[in-house]
Amino acid sequence: MGIRLGKVLSEQIEHLRYEPTAKRIRAFLGGTLAVDSTNAVLVWEVGRVVPTYAVPVSDVVVPLRRAGDADGTAFRALSKPATSGSRVILASAPGASGSGVLPEDSDLSGYVILDFGNFERWLEEDDEIFGHPRDPFHRVDVRNTSQHIQVLMEGQVLADTRQGKLVFETMLQTRYYLPPQDMLVKLAPTLTHTLCPYKGKASYWSFNAGDELVQDLIWSYENPLEDAVALKGYLAFYDEKVDVLLDGKPAGTE
């Protein structure tokens, strides 16, 4: 019997998963090097679909101590229970601290799983990374398409193109990117920005739909990372909040 790989991967989300990496990993706190390791592993905690890094405790180069009750707010909130183990604080200076956990899992004995977002800067070799480490089992493929793409909101056509780009990303729905000249509404930049480890820093846009100001429904990558260079200047909508038609049919249907 055949096995659908996506189903296998999704079923593993209830387990602690890890994969060694050959990259040199460094993390910084308060401008000070806090972690420097060539023996890091990528770790997907229970219930999480994106990885963080774990390193040998010996590769932590700032003071590390067990966390106390007063340190509760130092740890990011998880939608599922955190990894079992002892919570620790890494501190380079007053007010500059990161956090992690010493896992009970025997496969990761001697390692500390780091809370990625609690460090100010990360390097893989000499390149800075953002958001979370890149998943080695994750792909981002950008493809040109001549399919007729239309985006509508409550019957109003917001964009119409035959020069779009489709983004196929592992375990995620297809996204539709459109050239700015084929937008049929006037866009204004908002102050919102997000970071994607694969595509880079996203800028968000507002527009008027009738009398309503719609904010942050559209985004673009003005200076995308290498995986997404083809998306530079193109715009995408949150498909969940608009209607997307491909050659006159709702996207996602046969």
CSV table of C-alpha atoms in Angstrom, one decimal:
chain,number,residue,atom,x,y,z
A,1,MET,CA,0.0,0.0,0.0
A,2,GLY,CA,1.3,3.4,-0.9
A,3,ILE,CA,2.1,6.0,1.7
A,4,ARG,CA,1.3,9.7,1.3
A,5,LEU,CA,4.3,11.5,2.7
A,6,GLY,CA,2.5,14.6,3.8
A,7,LYS,CA,0.2,12.6,6.0
A,8,VAL,CA,3.2,10.8,7.5
A,9,LEU,CA,4.9,14.1,8.3
A,10,SER,CA,1.7,15.6,9.8
A,11,GLU,CA,1.3,12.6,12.1
A,12,GLN,CA,4.7,13.2,13.6
A,13,ILE,CA,3.7,16.6,15.0
A,14,GLU,CA,2.8,15.0,18.4
A,15,HIS,CA,6.4,13.8,18.8
A,16,LEU,CA,9.6,15.6,19.6
A,17,ARG,CA,11.6,15.5,16.4
A,18,TYR,CA,15.2,16.4,15.7
A,19,GLU,CA,17.8,16.4,12.9
A,20,PRO,CA,21.6,17.2,13.1
A,21,THR,CA,23.0,20.1,11.1
A,22,ALA,CA,26.6,20.6,9.9
A,23,LYS,CA,26.2,24.4,10.0
A,24,ARG,CA,28.0,26.6,12.5
A,25,ILE,CA,25.2,28.3,14.6
A,26,ARG,CA,25.7,31.5,16.6
A,27,ALA,CA,23.1,33.4,18.7
A,28,PHE,CA,23.6,36.8,20.3
A,29,LEU,CA,22.2,38.6,23.4
A,30,GLY,CA,22.7,42.3,24.1
A,31,GLY,CA,25.3,42.4,21.3
A,32,THR,CA,27.3,39.6,22.9
A,33,LEU,CA,27.9,36.2,21.5
A,34,ALA,CA,25.8,33.8,23.7
A,35,VAL,CA,25.9,30.5,21.7
A,36,ASP,CA,28.6,29.2,19.3
A,37,SER,CA,28.2,25.6,18.1
A,38,THR,CA,29.2,23.3,15.2
A,39,ASN,CA,27.2,20.5,16.8
A,40,ALA,CA,23.7,21.9,16.7
A,41,VAL,CA,20.5,20.0,16.0
A,42,LEU,CA,17.2,21.3,14.6
A,43,VAL,CA,14.4,20.5,17.0
A,44,TRP,CA,10.7,20.5,16.3
A,45,GLU,CA,8.9,20.5,19.7
A,46,VAL,CA,5.7,18.7,20.3
A,47,GLY,CA,2.8,20.5,18.5
A,48,ARG,CA,5.1,22.8,16.5
A,49,VAL,CA,5.6,22.8,12.7
A,50,VAL,CA,8.6,25.1,12.6
A,51,PRO,CA,12.0,24.2,14.2
A,52,THR,CA,14.3,25.8,16.6
A,53,TYR,CA,17.9,25.0,17.5
A,54,ALA,CA,19.4,22.9,20.3
A,55,VAL,CA,23.1,23.0,21.1
A,56,PRO,CA,25.3,21.2,23.5
A,57,VAL,CA,25.3,23.0,26.9
A,58,SER,CA,29.1,23.3,26.5
A,59,ASP,CA,28.6,25.6,23.5
A,60,VAL,CA,26.7,28.2,25.5
A,61,VAL,CA,29.3,30.9,26.2
A,62,VAL,CA,27.3,33.1,28.6
A,63,PRO,CA,26.2,32.2,32.1
A,64,LEU,CA,23.4,29.7,32.2
A,65,ARG,CA,21.2,29.1,35.3
A,66,ARG,CA,18.0,27.2,36.2
A,67,ALA,CA,14.9,29.4,35.8
A,68,GLY,CA,12.8,30.4,38.8
A,69,ASP,CA,9.2,31.4,39.3
A,70,ALA,CA,10.0,35.0,38.5
A,71,ASP,CA,11.3,34.0,35.0
A,72,GLY,CA,7.9,32.7,33.8
A,73,THR,CA,7.4,35.6,31.3
A,74,ALA,CA,10.8,34.9,29.7
A,75,PHE,CA,9.4,31.9,27.9
A,76,ARG,CA,7.3,32.1,24.7
A,77,ALA,CA,3.7,30.8,24.9
A,78,LEU,CA,3.1,27.5,23.3
A,79,SER,CA,-0.1,26.2,21.9
A,80,LYS,CA,0.8,22.7,23.2
A,81,PRO,CA,2.7,21.8,26.4
A,82,ALA,CA,6.3,22.7,26.3
A,83,THR,CA,9.1,20.1,26.0
A,84,SER,CA,9.5,18.2,29.3
A,85,GLY,CA,12.7,19.3,31.1
A,86,SER,CA,14.3,22.0,33.2
A,87,ARG,CA,13.9,25.6,32.1
A,88,VAL,CA,17.0,27.7,32.0
A,89,ILE,CA,18.0,31.3,31.5
A,90,LEU,CA,21.0,32.5,29.5
A,91,ALA,CA,22.2,35.9,30.4
A,92,SER,CA,24.9,38.1,28.9
A,93,ALA,CA,24.1,41.3,30.8
A,94,PRO,CA,21.2,42.7,32.9
A,95,GLY,CA,18.2,43.0,30.7
A,96,ALA,CA,19.7,40.8,28.0
A,97,SER,CA,18.6,37.2,28.5
A,98,GLY,CA,17.5,34.3,26.5
A,99,SER,CA,15.8,31.1,27.5
A,100,GLY,CA,15.7,27.4,26.8
A,101,VAL,CA,15.0,24.0,28.2
A,102,LEU,CA,17.2,21.0,29.1
A,103,PRO,CA,15.1,18.2,27.7
A,104,GLU,CA,14.4,15.0,29.4
A,105,ASP,CA,14.6,13.1,26.1
A,106,SER,CA,17.6,10.8,26.2
A,107,ASP,CA,18.5,11.5,22.6
A,108,LEU,CA,19.1,15.1,23.4
A,109,SER,CA,20.9,14.6,26.7
A,110,GLY,CA,23.5,17.3,27.2
A,111,TYR,CA,21.7,19.7,24.9
A,112,VAL,CA,19.7,22.9,25.6
A,113,ILE,CA,16.7,23.6,23.3
A,114,LEU,CA,16.8,27.4,22.7
A,115,ASP,CA,13.8,29.7,22.5
A,116,PHE,CA,14.6,31.2,19.1
A,117,GLY,CA,12.6,34.4,19.5
A,118,ASN,CA,14.3,35.3,22.8
A,119,PHE,CA,17.6,35.9,21.1
A,120,GLU,CA,18.3,39.2,19.3
A,121,ARG,CA,20.3,37.8,16.4
A,122,TRP,CA,21.1,34.4,14.8
A,123,LEU,CA,23.8,33.4,12.3
A,124,GLU,CA,24.0,30.2,10.2
A,125,GLU,CA,27.7,30.3,9.3
A,126,ASP,CA,28.1,34.0,8.5
A,127,ASP,CA,24.5,34.6,7.2
A,128,GLU,CA,21.8,36.1,9.4
A,129,ILE,CA,18.5,34.2,9.7
A,130,PHE,CA,15.1,35.5,10.7
A,131,GLY,CA,11.9,34.2,12.2
A,132,HIS,CA,13.0,30.6,12.8
A,133,PRO,CA,15.6,28.2,11.3
A,134,ARG,CA,14.9,27.0,7.8
A,135,ASP,CA,13.4,23.5,7.7
A,136,PRO,CA,15.6,21.2,5.5
A,137,PHE,CA,12.4,19.3,4.5
A,138,HIS,CA,10.7,22.5,3.4
A,139,ARG,CA,10.6,23.8,-0.2
A,140,VAL,CA,9.5,27.1,-1.7
A,141,ASP,CA,8.9,26.9,-5.5
A,142,VAL,CA,7.9,30.0,-7.5
A,143,ARG,CA,6.4,29.3,-10.9
A,144,ASN,CA,5.2,31.7,-13.6
A,145,THR,CA,1.7,31.1,-14.8
A,146,SER,CA,-0.5,32.3,-17.7
A,147,GLN,CA,-3.7,31.2,-16.0
A,148,HIS,CA,-6.2,34.0,-15.7
A,149,ILE,CA,-6.1,35.1,-12.0
A,150,GLN,CA,-8.8,37.3,-10.6
A,151,VAL,CA,-9.2,38.4,-7.0
A,152,LEU,CA,-12.6,39.6,-5.8
A,153,MET,CA,-14.0,40.9,-2.5
A,154,GLU,CA,-17.8,41.0,-2.2
A,155,GLY,CA,-18.1,41.1,-6.0
A,156,GLN,CA,-15.5,43.9,-6.5
A,157,VAL,CA,-12.6,42.9,-8.7
A,158,LEU,CA,-9.4,43.9,-6.9
A,159,ALA,CA,-6.9,42.4,-9.3
A,160,ASP,CA,-6.9,40.8,-12.8
A,161,THR,CA,-3.8,39.3,-14.4
A,162,ARG,CA,-2.4,36.6,-16.8
A,163,GLN,CA,1.1,37.3,-15.6
A,164,GLY,CA,1.0,35.9,-12.1
A,165,LYS,CA,3.3,33.7,-10.1
A,166,LEU,CA,2.3,30.7,-8.1
A,167,VAL,CA,4.1,29.8,-4.9
A,168,PHE,CA,4.2,26.2,-3.9
A,169,GLU,CA,5.4,25.8,-0.3
A,170,THR,CA,5.6,22.5,1.5
A,171,MET,CA,2.5,21.7,3.6
A,172,LEU,CA,1.0,25.1,2.8
A,173,GLN,CA,-1.7,26.2,0.4
A,174,THR,CA,-0.8,27.6,-3.0
A,175,ARG,CA,-0.4,31.4,-2.9
A,176,TYR,CA,-1.0,33.7,-5.9
A,177,TYR,CA,1.3,36.7,-6.5
A,178,LEU,CA,0.3,39.4,-9.0
A,179,PRO,CA,2.2,42.2,-10.7
A,180,PRO,CA,1.5,45.7,-9.3
A,181,GLN,CA,0.3,47.0,-12.7
A,182,ASP,CA,-2.6,44.5,-12.6
A,183,MET,CA,-3.9,45.7,-9.3
A,184,LEU,CA,-7.3,47.5,-9.8
A,185,VAL,CA,-7.3,49.3,-6.4
A,186,LYS,CA,-5.0,52.0,-5.2
A,187,LEU,CA,-2.6,50.7,-2.6
A,188,ALA,CA,-1.0,52.5,0.4
A,189,PRO,CA,1.7,51.1,2.6
A,190,THR,CA,0.9,50.3,6.2
A,191,LEU,CA,3.4,50.1,9.1
A,192,THR,CA,3.0,46.3,9.4
A,193,HIS,CA,6.0,44.0,8.6
A,194,THR,CA,6.6,40.3,9.1
A,195,LEU,CA,9.6,38.0,8.6
A,196,CYS,CA,9.6,34.8,6.7
A,197,PRO,CA,12.8,32.6,6.9
A,198,TYR,CA,12.4,31.6,3.3
A,199,LYS,CA,11.2,34.8,1.6
A,200,GLY,CA,12.4,37.6,3.7
A,201,LYS,CA,10.7,40.8,5.1
A,202,ALA,CA,7.1,41.3,4.0
A,203,SER,CA,5.6,44.8,3.7
A,204,TYR,CA,1.8,45.2,3.9
A,205,TRP,CA,-0.7,47.4,2.1
A,206,SER,CA,-4.1,48.9,2.5
A,207,PHE,CA,-6.8,49.8,0.0
A,208,ASN,CA,-10.3,51.1,-0.1
A,209,ALA,CA,-13.2,48.7,-0.9
A,210,GLY,CA,-16.2,50.9,-1.3
A,211,ASP,CA,-16.3,53.0,1.8
A,212,GLU,CA,-14.2,50.5,3.8
A,213,LEU,CA,-10.5,50.9,4.4
A,214,VAL,CA,-9.0,47.4,4.3
A,215,GLN,CA,-5.6,47.0,6.0
A,216,ASP,CA,-2.9,44.4,5.8
A,217,LEU,CA,-4.8,42.1,3.5
A,218,ILE,CA,-2.1,42.4,0.8
A,219,TRP,CA,1.7,41.9,1.2
A,220,SER,CA,4.8,41.9,-0.9
A,221,TYR,CA,8.5,41.3,-0.6
A,222,GLU,CA,10.5,44.3,-1.8
A,223,ASN,CA,13.9,42.8,-1.2
A,224,PRO,CA,13.2,39.0,-1.0
A,225,LEU,CA,15.7,36.3,0.0
A,226,GLU,CA,17.3,34.0,-2.6
A,227,ASP,CA,14.5,31.5,-2.6
A,228,ALA,CA,12.0,34.2,-3.5
A,229,VAL,CA,13.9,36.6,-5.8
A,230,ALA,CA,11.2,36.1,-8.5
A,231,LEU,CA,8.6,37.6,-6.2
A,232,LYS,CA,10.2,41.0,-5.9
A,233,GLY,CA,7.5,43.6,-6.1
A,234,TYR,CA,4.7,41.2,-6.7
A,235,LEU,CA,1.6,41.3,-4.4
A,236,ALA,CA,-0.3,38.5,-2.7
A,237,PHE,CA,-3.7,38.5,-0.9
A,238,TYR,CA,-4.8,36.5,2.1
A,239,ASP,CA,-6.9,34.1,0.0
A,240,GLU,CA,-8.9,33.2,3.1
A,241,LYS,CA,-10.5,36.7,3.0
A,242,VAL,CA,-11.0,37.2,-0.7
A,243,ASP,CA,-12.3,35.1,-3.6
A,244,VAL,CA,-9.6,33.9,-6.1
A,245,LEU,CA,-10.6,32.7,-9.5
A,246,LEU,CA,-8.4,30.7,-11.9
A,247,ASP,CA,-9.6,30.7,-15.4
A,248,GLY,CA,-13.0,31.6,-14.1
A,249,LYS,CA,-13.2,28.9,-11.5
A,250,PRO,CA,-12.7,29.2,-7.7
A,251,ALA,CA,-9.1,28.4,-6.9
A,252,GLY,CA,-8.6,25.0,-5.3
A,253,THR,CA,-11.3,23.3,-7.2
A,254,GLU,CA,-11.0,20.8,-10.0
